[in-house]
């Protein structure tokens, strides 16, 4: 039954799994990520810490080494299961990027090191759940988001055609117009945009007011949709379950009681029947006697 | 019973109806609208795509042709029912506009082509529902919206009379004042407006603060009204129905059980009555005997 | 029994009451208020309508006459009850103001004519209800509003003392500081204020960030409080009442059924007792007989 | 049994406790805090009230004396229990600060006098509750707040690295970038920031749009989380309790009724058994007689 040779390996895997799942291991990883985040932050004060540039390089190498060890341990402990979780892929990619040699002083890969701070999310289980919940709330709202995008796109094509020549700095082409309309949607600087257009087309305020009211209204419905969905899932569901359970319990109690009563009455009926049968027999006997 | 001649036509109509309702037909229409939207968007880069101006004309004609065919098929398949749906009227008008010849280079009709992007809403059933729900949520809020408009209008007349001479650029006439107050309501640039007025009337901040708090408060109540309405309609209504059903079921079960018990006791009473009657008869007989 | 002389007057009062309550009377009043609002709006275009200045005067007199007649009829029809409603006092004051002679061209009283537009709220019953609901939602939020005001006041005193000499245009005295902090709370122009201060006190951003987060957080709780209160009052309250009623009804039905059953069993017990008594008497008689 | 000497002290303590808990004492303290707040506010008008500078000093001393007396009375009345409430510590510290001698004209301690206005919160029980509720709502949202901070920090490190050289006034170092991103999150002046960067990196709008949508989305989920939590705790909880109580009451009523019925039937059964036993005995006797 025992597979020779595989047992010690399995035992090692179990032991590594225990390390990887232990609290101190997880806290250490979180602490290293936080230190890495602080180090990345301090690096931005280039002039103040110019003397420490070499130290940052060393720290960077230490952090990456720790992350590599962490992931190797996790992959060893979890086996193929490790690769079934999207969060683990994120961890893996973010760390592998750090291993790619970057000869140039400034590169996209160096920038992507910043994403390692987001490992705080992938490493803390509660954070994973919250982010998972955020993403799960999106598809239900897909139609309203699409609607918002359709409205913005239509308004952009219309706005570009209407105001292109009046205010090319805001409505020069579709890209610029989309950017302008996103700005208007955040209500930032919209009077500047509107004034620039209204100098030549005094009725242009209609476009802006309708656009702002429409997007605000749809965004509001988006928010309300998310609230209602959250409510439906969470509010009172424990109470509701408790209510249902209590009701069922009470109902069963009543039914049992009623069933007992019915049996009691049944036995009583049987007794009375016997009594009657006896009396009848007596009567018969008496009649015989009396005859 | 079979109407001669009408059957092949009906059969054709049914077949066309099946095409019109088929997934690939709907997906094709959505795809053409999306292509049309992209084409309308690319057209805005006039300088970059100047060489392709003719191509856009051709594409435009192709899109319109497809839409015409689509609508003709739909009208044929649906018959008079087609015209009972407001969304279909929207589709029809938007496409008919495209058929009106526009000799001038730039016209309102050319602008209205942009509205064809909104056919994405009218063609996708789920979108129709969402937009329908948005519009249905408005009438319930009619009073609060009217109240908001009354407050804004009153504030505009008052503001115009108060600040007209101090800041004519913001409060010159009623139209300008309404525009200014809409701007203030979005909190954009309101300190500029207030400062312009407060230079001469230092107490004018009262007007702006009261106006902003009042409109924010009413707008907030508008939002809350929509939330509460949505809640009332959706939250827990399935559970509530389930609750009611369960309760009714349990109640009926109890009543049936009790009814059975009552019948049992009734039969028992009848038995005892018979027993008594028998005994009484016996007693009577005995008395006669004994006499 | 009939009080002489009072009957015709009462009959007249009833008839006037019927007029005042009739739909056409109310619609007419609403229409006149709307016309008055439009007229007040058009008056603001002084230059455009300079030739019509006299017409506006005439219209004004007509509107006021109609309002006077309306209120006289209402007071006659309602009697002392008229003065028990705060909305009626608003109507009365707003109309009486219009009757005060204003010799000067521009006066506060002329400005107050604008408030007549708000009679739309006091005349339409549904509007009264909505506004009443708005005001009733305030006291429940009194503590949170007070808290917000205490925070703003404390921040103003602190801000004035801290930044008074750095940026007197924003923090010169308490009034100016309160205005600045209201502005910062609306997030409008706050970077300008913060930058003006941070030039000399680089740590001043702490003040602004803490103040903005704190006021946003309290304002958010204010909003949530209003939502929760509205929910408590409205969501499911009809259903809840229906639930309670159904439950009570079902309970009563069960209790009645059980009561009937108990009576049945009681009668049965009585019968059995009689039976036993009869049997005992028989037995006694038999024994006597047998003796 | 009576401890000599301690009784009068206890009696005094009880009497002082009664004073401290009396309405007029609490109202007086609130009034003094309000007067102190007004006095602190008036002090900010230094030029206007320069002549009254001495009066403010006197008022300050009077206020502090009253607060010292108030706290001494409270500590005496409450005993060690006084120090178990964090709010009392706040009161104590704020008053003790006022007693520290400040030789210099302007000091941090003088600034902290402003915090005495916040004693309005610690002295009014209802305010304490509201603030307590505000703070209690935070930990439940801890993960979402952390997530928001992680996103802002990551965006800051990334933004600093990306735009540092293009717009050093906004992205010079990490502190500046964090301040800029907080500003962008409030949507204030964000187009200025974006434009400054987009002059050299036209694609930078992606960074700003993604950042704004992400933070708005997380902030929205934060708000919704607070709403849902509040709902869960408060909405319908009284009704729910009433419901549960009513249901339990009704259930108990039913069970009592059923129990009574069962007893009734039990007694009846006993009677019938006796009847049968009697009849059997009779029959036995008869048989003996008949034999």
Short mmCIF file of N, CA and C in Angstrom, two decimals, chain D residues 49 111 157 208 254:
data_model
loop_
_atom_site.label_atom_id
_atom_site.label_comp_id
_atom_site.label_asym_id
_atom_site.label_seq_id
_atom_site.Cartn_x
_atom_site.Cartn_y
_atom_site.Cartn_z
N UNK D 49 -12.04 94.13 17.81
CA UNK D 49 -12.23 94.05 19.26
C UNK D 49 -10.93 94.26 20.02
N UNK D 111 -3.57 77.21 20.91
CA UNK D 111 -4.35 76.67 19.79
C UNK D 111 -5.28 75.55 20.27
N UNK D 157 3.12 55.94 -6.37
CA UNK D 157 4.47 55.50 -6.73
C UNK D 157 4.60 55.42 -8.26
N UNK D 208 -5.17 58.80 -15.53
CA UNK D 208 -6.11 59.59 -14.74
C UNK D 208 -7.52 59.01 -14.76
N UNK D 254 -51.47 29.10 21.50
CA UNK D 254 -51.96 27.89 20.83
C UNK D 254 -51.58 26.65 21.61
#
